Protein backbone atom coordinates (compact mmCIF):
# COMPACT_ATOMS: atom_id res chain seq x y z
CA UNK A 1 0.00 0.00 0.00
CA UNK A 2 1.20 3.51 -0.82
CA UNK A 3 2.56 5.43 2.14
CA UNK A 4 0.16 8.18 3.26
CA UNK A 5 1.75 9.40 6.50
CA UNK A 6 5.01 11.40 6.50
CA UNK A 7 6.99 13.46 8.98
CA UNK A 8 7.03 16.39 6.57
CA UNK A 9 5.08 17.16 3.42
CA UNK A 10 6.52 19.79 1.10
CA UNK A 11 3.97 21.36 -1.25
CA UNK A 12 5.76 22.44 -4.43
CA UNK A 13 8.73 20.90 -6.22
CA UNK A 14 10.65 24.03 -7.18
CA UNK A 15 14.18 24.80 -5.98
CA UNK A 16 12.85 25.73 -2.56
CA UNK A 17 10.76 22.58 -2.18
CA UNK A 18 13.56 20.21 -3.13
CA UNK A 19 16.08 21.97 -0.91
CA UNK A 20 13.67 21.78 2.02
CA UNK A 21 13.14 18.09 1.24
CA UNK A 22 16.89 17.43 0.99
CA UNK A 23 17.51 18.99 4.39
CA UNK A 24 14.55 17.13 5.92
CA UNK A 25 15.76 13.80 4.56
CA UNK A 26 19.29 14.42 5.79
CA UNK A 27 17.79 15.09 9.22
CA UNK A 28 16.27 11.58 9.03
CA UNK A 29 12.75 12.88 8.46
CA UNK A 30 10.40 10.97 6.21
CA UNK A 31 9.57 13.52 3.52
CA UNK A 32 7.16 13.74 0.59
CA UNK A 33 7.22 16.40 -2.15
CA UNK A 34 3.90 17.01 -3.88
CA UNK A 35 4.26 18.76 -7.23
CA UNK A 36 1.39 19.60 -9.55
CA UNK A 37 3.32 19.91 -12.82
CA UNK A 38 6.95 18.93 -13.15
CA UNK A 39 9.84 19.46 -10.75
CA UNK A 40 11.71 22.73 -11.09
CA UNK A 41 8.97 25.31 -10.80
CA UNK A 42 9.78 28.66 -12.40
CA UNK A 43 13.45 27.75 -12.42
CA UNK A 44 12.72 24.81 -14.72
CA UNK A 45 11.41 27.21 -17.36
CA UNK A 46 14.57 29.32 -17.39
CA UNK A 47 17.08 28.90 -20.18
CA UNK A 48 20.26 30.03 -18.49
CA UNK A 49 20.74 30.94 -14.85
CA UNK A 50 23.86 33.05 -14.56
CA UNK A 51 23.61 34.10 -10.95
CA UNK A 52 23.49 30.82 -9.05
CA UNK A 53 26.90 30.31 -7.47
CA UNK A 54 29.07 27.41 -8.57
CA UNK A 55 28.32 27.52 -12.29
CA UNK A 56 30.89 29.78 -13.97
CA UNK A 57 29.33 29.19 -17.40
CA UNK A 58 25.76 29.49 -16.11
CA UNK A 59 23.37 26.56 -15.86
CA UNK A 60 20.20 25.55 -17.66
CA UNK A 61 17.23 25.87 -15.30
CA UNK A 62 15.71 22.52 -16.24
CA UNK A 63 19.03 20.70 -15.77
CA UNK A 64 19.50 22.28 -12.36
CA UNK A 65 15.94 21.29 -11.43
CA UNK A 66 16.61 17.65 -12.31
CA UNK A 67 19.82 17.71 -10.28
CA UNK A 68 18.03 19.18 -7.27
CA UNK A 69 15.33 16.52 -7.46
CA UNK A 70 17.87 13.70 -7.81
CA UNK A 71 19.94 15.14 -4.97
CA UNK A 72 16.96 15.04 -2.63
CA UNK A 73 15.74 11.63 -3.79
CA UNK A 74 19.21 10.16 -3.18
CA UNK A 75 18.48 10.64 0.54
CA UNK A 76 15.05 9.02 0.36
CA UNK A 77 12.71 11.90 -0.50
CA UNK A 78 9.56 10.73 -2.27
CA UNK A 79 8.00 12.74 -5.11
CA UNK A 80 4.40 12.41 -6.23
CA UNK A 81 3.11 14.42 -9.16
CA UNK A 82 -0.22 15.43 -7.67
CA UNK A 83 -1.77 18.87 -7.28
CA UNK A 84 -2.72 19.74 -3.73
CA UNK A 85 -6.35 20.83 -3.73
CA UNK A 86 -7.12 21.27 -0.04
CA UNK A 87 -5.23 21.46 3.24
CA UNK A 88 -6.22 21.19 6.90
CA UNK A 89 -3.36 22.75 8.80
CA UNK A 90 -4.66 23.82 12.22
CA UNK A 91 -4.28 20.55 14.15
CA UNK A 92 -1.04 18.79 15.10
CA UNK A 93 -1.75 16.20 12.41
CA UNK A 94 -1.81 18.15 9.14
CA UNK A 95 -3.96 16.82 6.31
CA UNK A 96 -3.11 17.40 2.66
CA UNK A 97 -5.60 16.41 -0.03
CA UNK A 98 -4.93 15.84 -3.71
CA UNK A 99 -7.41 14.55 -6.28
CA UNK A 100 -5.92 11.07 -5.83
CA UNK A 101 -4.97 10.84 -2.16
CA UNK A 102 -5.28 12.20 1.37
CA UNK A 103 -1.95 12.50 3.18
CA UNK A 104 -0.99 13.25 6.77
CA UNK A 105 2.12 14.88 8.18
CA UNK A 106 3.48 16.31 11.40
CA UNK A 107 4.73 19.42 9.60
CA UNK A 108 4.05 21.06 6.26
CA UNK A 109 6.39 23.26 4.25
CA UNK A 110 4.55 25.53 1.83
CA UNK A 111 6.75 26.07 -1.25
CA UNK A 112 4.15 26.75 -3.94
CA UNK A 113 6.08 29.65 -5.45
CA UNK A 114 4.49 32.14 -7.78
CA UNK A 115 2.90 32.28 -11.23
CA UNK A 116 3.06 34.92 -13.95
CA UNK A 117 0.62 37.80 -13.63
CA UNK A 118 -1.85 38.10 -16.50
CA UNK A 119 -2.66 41.31 -18.35
CA UNK A 120 -6.33 40.73 -17.58
CA UNK A 121 -7.55 41.03 -21.17
CA UNK A 122 -10.76 39.16 -22.09
CA UNK A 123 -9.32 36.68 -24.63
CA UNK A 124 -5.91 36.32 -22.97
CA UNK A 125 -6.56 32.90 -21.44
CA UNK A 126 -8.20 31.41 -24.50
CA UNK A 127 -5.18 32.49 -26.59
CA UNK A 128 -2.63 30.79 -24.33
CA UNK A 129 -0.68 28.49 -26.60
CA UNK A 130 -2.13 30.29 -29.62
CA UNK A 131 0.18 33.27 -29.50
CA UNK A 132 -0.01 34.33 -25.86
CA UNK A 133 2.86 33.10 -23.69
CA UNK A 134 4.30 33.76 -20.24
CA UNK A 135 7.60 32.01 -20.83
CA UNK A 136 9.96 33.14 -23.59
CA UNK A 137 12.45 30.36 -22.97
CA UNK A 138 9.70 27.71 -23.16
CA UNK A 139 7.88 29.02 -26.24
CA UNK A 140 10.34 31.31 -28.02
CA UNK A 141 11.36 28.67 -30.56
CA UNK A 142 7.82 28.66 -32.00
CA UNK A 143 8.42 32.23 -33.18
CA UNK A 144 11.55 31.77 -35.25
CA UNK A 145 11.81 34.62 -37.81
CA UNK A 146 8.48 36.01 -36.64
CA UNK A 147 7.43 39.24 -34.98
CA UNK A 148 6.58 39.29 -31.29
CA UNK A 149 5.57 41.76 -28.63
CA UNK A 150 7.00 41.58 -25.11
CA UNK A 151 4.95 43.39 -22.47
CA UNK A 152 6.64 44.60 -19.29
CA UNK A 153 9.51 46.67 -17.97
CA UNK A 154 11.36 44.60 -15.38
CA UNK A 155 14.19 42.07 -15.47
CA UNK A 156 12.04 39.31 -16.93
CA UNK A 157 10.74 41.51 -19.77
CA UNK A 158 14.28 42.66 -20.60
CA UNK A 159 15.67 39.10 -20.48
CA UNK A 160 12.77 37.84 -22.61
CA UNK A 161 13.35 40.56 -25.22
CA UNK A 162 17.06 39.70 -25.44
CA UNK A 163 16.33 35.98 -25.68
CA UNK A 164 13.64 36.47 -28.34
CA UNK A 165 15.75 38.90 -30.36
CA UNK A 166 18.07 35.99 -31.17
CA UNK A 167 15.21 33.92 -32.57
CA UNK A 168 12.68 36.38 -33.93
CA UNK A 169 12.79 38.78 -36.83
CA UNK A 170 11.50 41.66 -34.75
CA UNK A 171 10.70 42.25 -31.07
CA UNK A 172 8.58 45.13 -29.78
CA UNK A 173 9.05 45.85 -26.09
CA UNK A 174 5.90 47.57 -24.86
CA UNK A 175 6.14 49.30 -21.50
CA UNK A 176 3.68 51.59 -19.76
CA UNK A 177 6.41 53.96 -18.55
CA UNK A 178 9.21 55.84 -20.34
CA UNK A 179 12.06 53.76 -18.91
CA UNK A 180 12.59 50.14 -17.89
CA UNK A 181 12.87 49.04 -14.26
CA UNK A 182 15.25 46.25 -15.27
CA UNK A 183 18.65 46.12 -13.62
CA UNK A 184 21.89 46.95 -15.45
CA UNK A 185 22.80 43.30 -15.94
CA UNK A 186 19.71 42.92 -18.13
CA UNK A 187 19.72 46.38 -19.73
CA UNK A 188 23.19 46.33 -21.29
CA UNK A 189 22.60 43.27 -23.51
CA UNK A 190 19.16 44.62 -24.41
CA UNK A 191 20.59 47.90 -25.65
CA UNK A 192 22.80 45.96 -28.06
CA UNK A 193 19.85 44.19 -29.74
CA UNK A 194 19.27 45.83 -33.10
CA UNK A 195 15.91 44.18 -33.78
CA UNK A 196 14.27 45.29 -30.52
CA UNK A 197 12.05 48.37 -30.75
CA UNK A 198 10.94 50.09 -27.55
CA UNK A 199 7.34 51.28 -27.38
CA UNK A 200 7.23 53.60 -24.37
CA UNK A 201 4.31 54.93 -22.33
CA UNK A 202 2.11 52.32 -23.86
CA UNK A 203 -0.31 49.67 -22.65
CA UNK A 204 -1.75 46.68 -24.49
CA UNK A 205 -5.51 47.17 -24.67
CA UNK A 206 -6.59 44.31 -26.88
CA UNK A 207 -5.18 41.14 -28.41
CA UNK A 208 -6.46 40.52 -31.92
CA UNK A 209 -6.61 36.99 -33.24
CA UNK A 210 -8.03 34.71 -35.89
CA UNK A 211 -7.50 31.41 -34.07
CA UNK A 212 -3.96 32.66 -33.41
CA UNK A 213 -2.67 36.09 -32.43
CA UNK A 214 -2.38 38.53 -35.35
CA UNK A 215 -1.87 41.91 -33.65
CA UNK A 216 -2.20 43.92 -30.47
CA UNK A 217 -4.03 47.21 -30.08
CA UNK A 218 -1.94 49.52 -27.92
CA UNK A 219 -2.68 52.84 -26.27
CA UNK A 220 -0.21 55.64 -25.64
CA UNK A 221 -1.03 56.62 -22.07
CA UNK A 222 0.20 60.20 -22.59
CA UNK A 223 -1.61 61.07 -25.82
CA UNK A 224 -4.48 58.59 -25.51
CA UNK A 225 -3.99 57.50 -29.12
CA UNK A 226 -4.46 53.91 -30.21
CA UNK A 227 -2.28 52.08 -32.72
CA UNK A 228 -1.96 48.52 -33.92
CA UNK A 229 1.16 46.36 -33.84
CA UNK A 230 1.00 43.36 -36.16
CA UNK A 231 2.61 40.37 -34.46
CA UNK A 232 2.57 36.59 -34.22
CA UNK A 233 3.05 36.34 -30.48
CA UNK A 234 2.65 38.24 -27.22
CA UNK A 235 4.99 37.47 -24.33
CA UNK A 236 3.59 38.76 -21.06
CA UNK A 237 6.20 39.64 -18.41
CA UNK A 238 4.40 41.93 -15.99
CA UNK A 239 5.32 40.31 -12.69
CA UNK A 240 4.11 37.43 -10.59
CA UNK A 241 1.32 36.48 -8.24
CA UNK A 242 1.91 34.14 -5.30
CA UNK A 243 0.28 30.71 -5.38
CA UNK A 244 -1.46 31.11 -2.04
CA UNK A 245 -5.12 30.47 -2.87
CA UNK A 246 -4.72 27.00 -1.38
CA UNK A 247 -4.02 28.35 2.12
CA UNK A 248 -6.20 31.48 2.06
CA UNK A 249 -8.25 31.70 5.25
CA UNK A 250 -5.87 29.44 7.19
CA UNK A 251 -2.40 30.91 6.82
CA UNK A 252 -1.87 34.66 7.33
CA UNK A 253 -1.09 36.52 4.10
CA UNK A 254 0.20 40.05 3.56
CA UNK A 255 -1.57 42.68 1.45
CA UNK A 256 0.10 41.38 -1.72
CA UNK A 257 -1.14 37.85 -1.07
CA UNK A 258 2.28 36.49 -0.04
CA UNK A 259 2.52 34.35 3.09
CA UNK A 260 3.37 36.42 6.14
CA UNK A 261 6.42 34.64 7.52
CA UNK A 262 9.76 36.09 8.55
CA UNK A 263 13.25 34.71 8.05
CA UNK A 264 12.40 31.73 10.29
CA UNK A 265 9.76 30.77 7.67
CA UNK A 266 7.31 30.13 10.55
CA UNK A 267 3.73 31.00 9.70
CA UNK A 268 0.91 31.83 12.11
CA UNK A 269 0.19 28.09 12.41
CA UNK A 270 2.57 25.90 14.46
CA UNK A 271 4.15 23.24 12.30
CA UNK A 272 3.47 25.10 9.05
CA UNK A 273 6.36 26.84 7.31
CA UNK A 274 6.42 29.03 4.19
CA UNK A 275 9.52 29.25 2.05
CA UNK A 276 10.70 30.51 -1.32
CA UNK A 277 8.81 32.83 -3.65
CA UNK A 278 5.52 32.22 -1.83
CA UNK A 279 6.81 34.04 1.27
CA UNK A 280 7.03 37.81 1.77
CA UNK A 281 10.66 38.77 1.15
CA UNK A 282 12.74 41.41 -0.60
CA UNK A 283 14.38 39.21 -3.27
CA UNK A 284 12.85 36.27 -5.12
CA UNK A 285 15.60 34.25 -6.76
CA UNK A 286 16.82 30.67 -6.86
CA UNK A 287 19.50 31.39 -4.30
CA UNK A 288 17.03 32.85 -1.80
CA UNK A 289 14.52 30.07 -2.50
CA UNK A 290 17.04 27.34 -1.66
CA UNK A 291 18.14 29.27 1.42
CA UNK A 292 14.54 29.46 2.61
CA UNK A 293 14.09 25.75 1.97
CA UNK A 294 17.02 24.86 4.20
CA UNK A 295 15.79 27.18 6.96
CA UNK A 296 12.24 25.80 6.78
CA UNK A 297 13.56 22.24 7.12
CA UNK A 298 15.62 23.23 10.16
CA UNK A 299 12.59 24.71 11.92
CA UNK A 300 10.34 21.83 10.86
CA UNK A 301 12.82 19.42 12.42
CA UNK A 302 12.97 21.54 15.58
CA UNK A 303 9.15 21.65 15.75
CA UNK A 304 8.80 17.89 15.32
CA UNK A 305 11.32 17.15 18.05
CA UNK A 306 9.64 19.47 20.60
C1 LIG B 1 11.45 33.34 -16.69
C2 LIG B 1 12.12 33.35 -15.34
C3 LIG B 1 13.49 33.53 -15.27
C4 LIG B 1 14.13 33.51 -14.02
N1 LIG B 1 15.49 33.68 -13.99
C5 LIG B 1 16.14 33.59 -12.81
C6 LIG B 1 17.56 33.68 -12.75
O1 LIG B 1 18.23 33.84 -13.76
N2 LIG B 1 18.15 33.58 -11.53
C7 LIG B 1 17.44 33.39 -10.38
O2 LIG B 1 18.05 33.26 -9.32
N3 LIG B 1 16.09 33.32 -10.41
C8 LIG B 1 15.43 33.41 -11.58
N4 LIG B 1 14.06 33.35 -11.62
C9 LIG B 1 13.32 33.25 -10.34
C10 LIG B 1 13.38 31.84 -9.78
O3 LIG B 1 13.05 30.91 -10.79
C11 LIG B 1 12.42 31.73 -8.61
O4 LIG B 1 12.77 32.68 -7.64
C12 LIG B 1 12.46 30.34 -7.98
O5 LIG B 1 12.12 29.35 -8.93
C13 LIG B 1 11.49 30.25 -6.81
O6 LIG B 1 11.52 28.95 -6.34
P1 LIG B 1 10.32 28.34 -5.47
O7 LIG B 1 10.67 26.91 -5.29
O8 LIG B 1 10.09 29.19 -4.29
O9 LIG B 1 9.01 28.50 -6.37
P2 LIG B 1 8.68 27.99 -7.83
O10 LIG B 1 9.89 27.88 -8.65
O11 LIG B 1 7.58 28.88 -8.29
O12 LIG B 1 8.13 26.52 -7.60
C14 LIG B 1 6.89 26.29 -6.98
C15 LIG B 1 6.37 24.93 -7.39
O13 LIG B 1 5.19 24.65 -6.64
C16 LIG B 1 4.26 24.00 -7.48
N5 LIG B 1 2.92 24.17 -6.93
C17 LIG B 1 2.22 25.33 -6.79
N6 LIG B 1 1.00 25.08 -6.27
C18 LIG B 1 0.93 23.74 -6.07
C19 LIG B 1 -0.09 22.86 -5.58
N7 LIG B 1 -1.28 23.33 -5.17
N8 LIG B 1 0.17 21.53 -5.52
C20 LIG B 1 1.38 21.04 -5.92
N9 LIG B 1 2.37 21.83 -6.42
C21 LIG B 1 2.15 23.15 -6.49
C22 LIG B 1 4.47 24.67 -8.83
O14 LIG B 1 3.99 23.85 -9.89
C23 LIG B 1 5.98 24.85 -8.86
O15 LIG B 1 6.63 23.75 -9.45
C24 LIG B 1 13.39 33.34 -12.83
C25 LIG B 1 12.00 33.15 -12.92
C26 LIG B 1 11.37 33.16 -14.15
C27 LIG B 1 9.87 32.96 -14.23
PDB file of C-alpha atoms in Angstrom, residues 8 10 14-24 109-111 263-265 273-277 279 281 285-301:
ATOM      1  CA  UNK A   8       7.030  16.394   6.568  1.00  0.00           C
ATOM      2  CA  UNK A  10       6.520  19.791   1.096  1.00  0.00           C
ATOM      3  CA  UNK A  14      10.648  24.034  -7.185  1.00  0.00           C
ATOM      4  CA  UNK A  15      14.182  24.798  -5.981  1.00  0.00           C
ATOM      5  CA  UNK A  16      12.847  25.733  -2.564  1.00  0.00           C
ATOM      6  CA  UNK A  17      10.757  22.584  -2.184  1.00  0.00           C
ATOM      7  CA  UNK A  18      13.557  20.209  -3.132  1.00  0.00           C
ATOM      8  CA  UNK A  19      16.082  21.968  -0.912  1.00  0.00           C
ATOM      9  CA  UNK A  20      13.666  21.775   2.017  1.00  0.00           C
ATOM     10  CA  UNK A  21      13.140  18.091   1.238  1.00  0.00           C
ATOM     11  CA  UNK A  22      16.886  17.426   0.986  1.00  0.00           C
ATOM     12  CA  UNK A  23      17.510  18.991   4.392  1.00  0.00           C
ATOM     13  CA  UNK A  24      14.553  17.134   5.921  1.00  0.00           C
ATOM     14  CA  UNK A 109       6.388  23.265   4.251  1.00  0.00           C
ATOM     15  CA  UNK A 110       4.552  25.532   1.825  1.00  0.00           C
ATOM     16  CA  UNK A 111       6.747  26.068  -1.247  1.00  0.00           C
ATOM     17  CA  UNK A 263      13.249  34.712   8.054  1.00  0.00           C
ATOM     18  CA  UNK A 264      12.395  31.734  10.289  1.00  0.00           C
ATOM     19  CA  UNK A 265       9.758  30.768   7.670  1.00  0.00           C
ATOM     20  CA  UNK A 273       6.357  26.840   7.308  1.00  0.00           C
ATOM     21  CA  UNK A 274       6.421  29.029   4.189  1.00  0.00           C
ATOM     22  CA  UNK A 275       9.519  29.249   2.047  1.00  0.00           C
ATOM     23  CA  UNK A 276      10.698  30.512  -1.318  1.00  0.00           C
ATOM     24  CA  UNK A 277       8.807  32.828  -3.647  1.00  0.00           C
ATOM     25  CA  UNK A 279       6.814  34.041   1.267  1.00  0.00           C
ATOM     26  CA  UNK A 281      10.655  38.767   1.150  1.00  0.00           C
ATOM     27  CA  UNK A 285      15.597  34.255  -6.759  1.00  0.00           C
ATOM     28  CA  UNK A 286      16.820  30.668  -6.860  1.00  0.00           C
ATOM     29  CA  UNK A 287      19.504  31.389  -4.305  1.00  0.00           C
ATOM     30  CA  UNK A 288      17.027  32.853  -1.800  1.00  0.00           C
ATOM     31  CA  UNK A 289      14.521  30.067  -2.504  1.00  0.00           C
ATOM     32  CA  UNK A 290      17.038  27.343  -1.662  1.00  0.00           C
ATOM     33  CA  UNK A 291      18.138  29.268   1.415  1.00  0.00           C
ATOM     34  CA  UNK A 292      14.537  29.462   2.612  1.00  0.00           C
ATOM     35  CA  UNK A 293      14.091  25.749   1.974  1.00  0.00           C
ATOM     36  CA  UNK A 294      17.015  24.859   4.203  1.00  0.00           C
ATOM     37  CA  UNK A 295      15.791  27.182   6.960  1.00  0.00           C
ATOM     38  CA  UNK A 296      12.243  25.799   6.781  1.00  0.00           C
ATOM     39  CA  UNK A 297      13.563  22.245   7.122  1.00  0.00           C
ATOM     40  CA  UNK A 298      15.620  23.225  10.164  1.00  0.00           C
ATOM     41  CA  UNK A 299      12.590  24.708  11.923  1.00  0.00           C
ATOM     42  CA  UNK A 300      10.340  21.826  10.860  1.00  0.00           C
ATOM     43  CA  UNK A 301      12.824  19.423  12.422  1.00  0.00           C
TER      44      UNK A 301
END
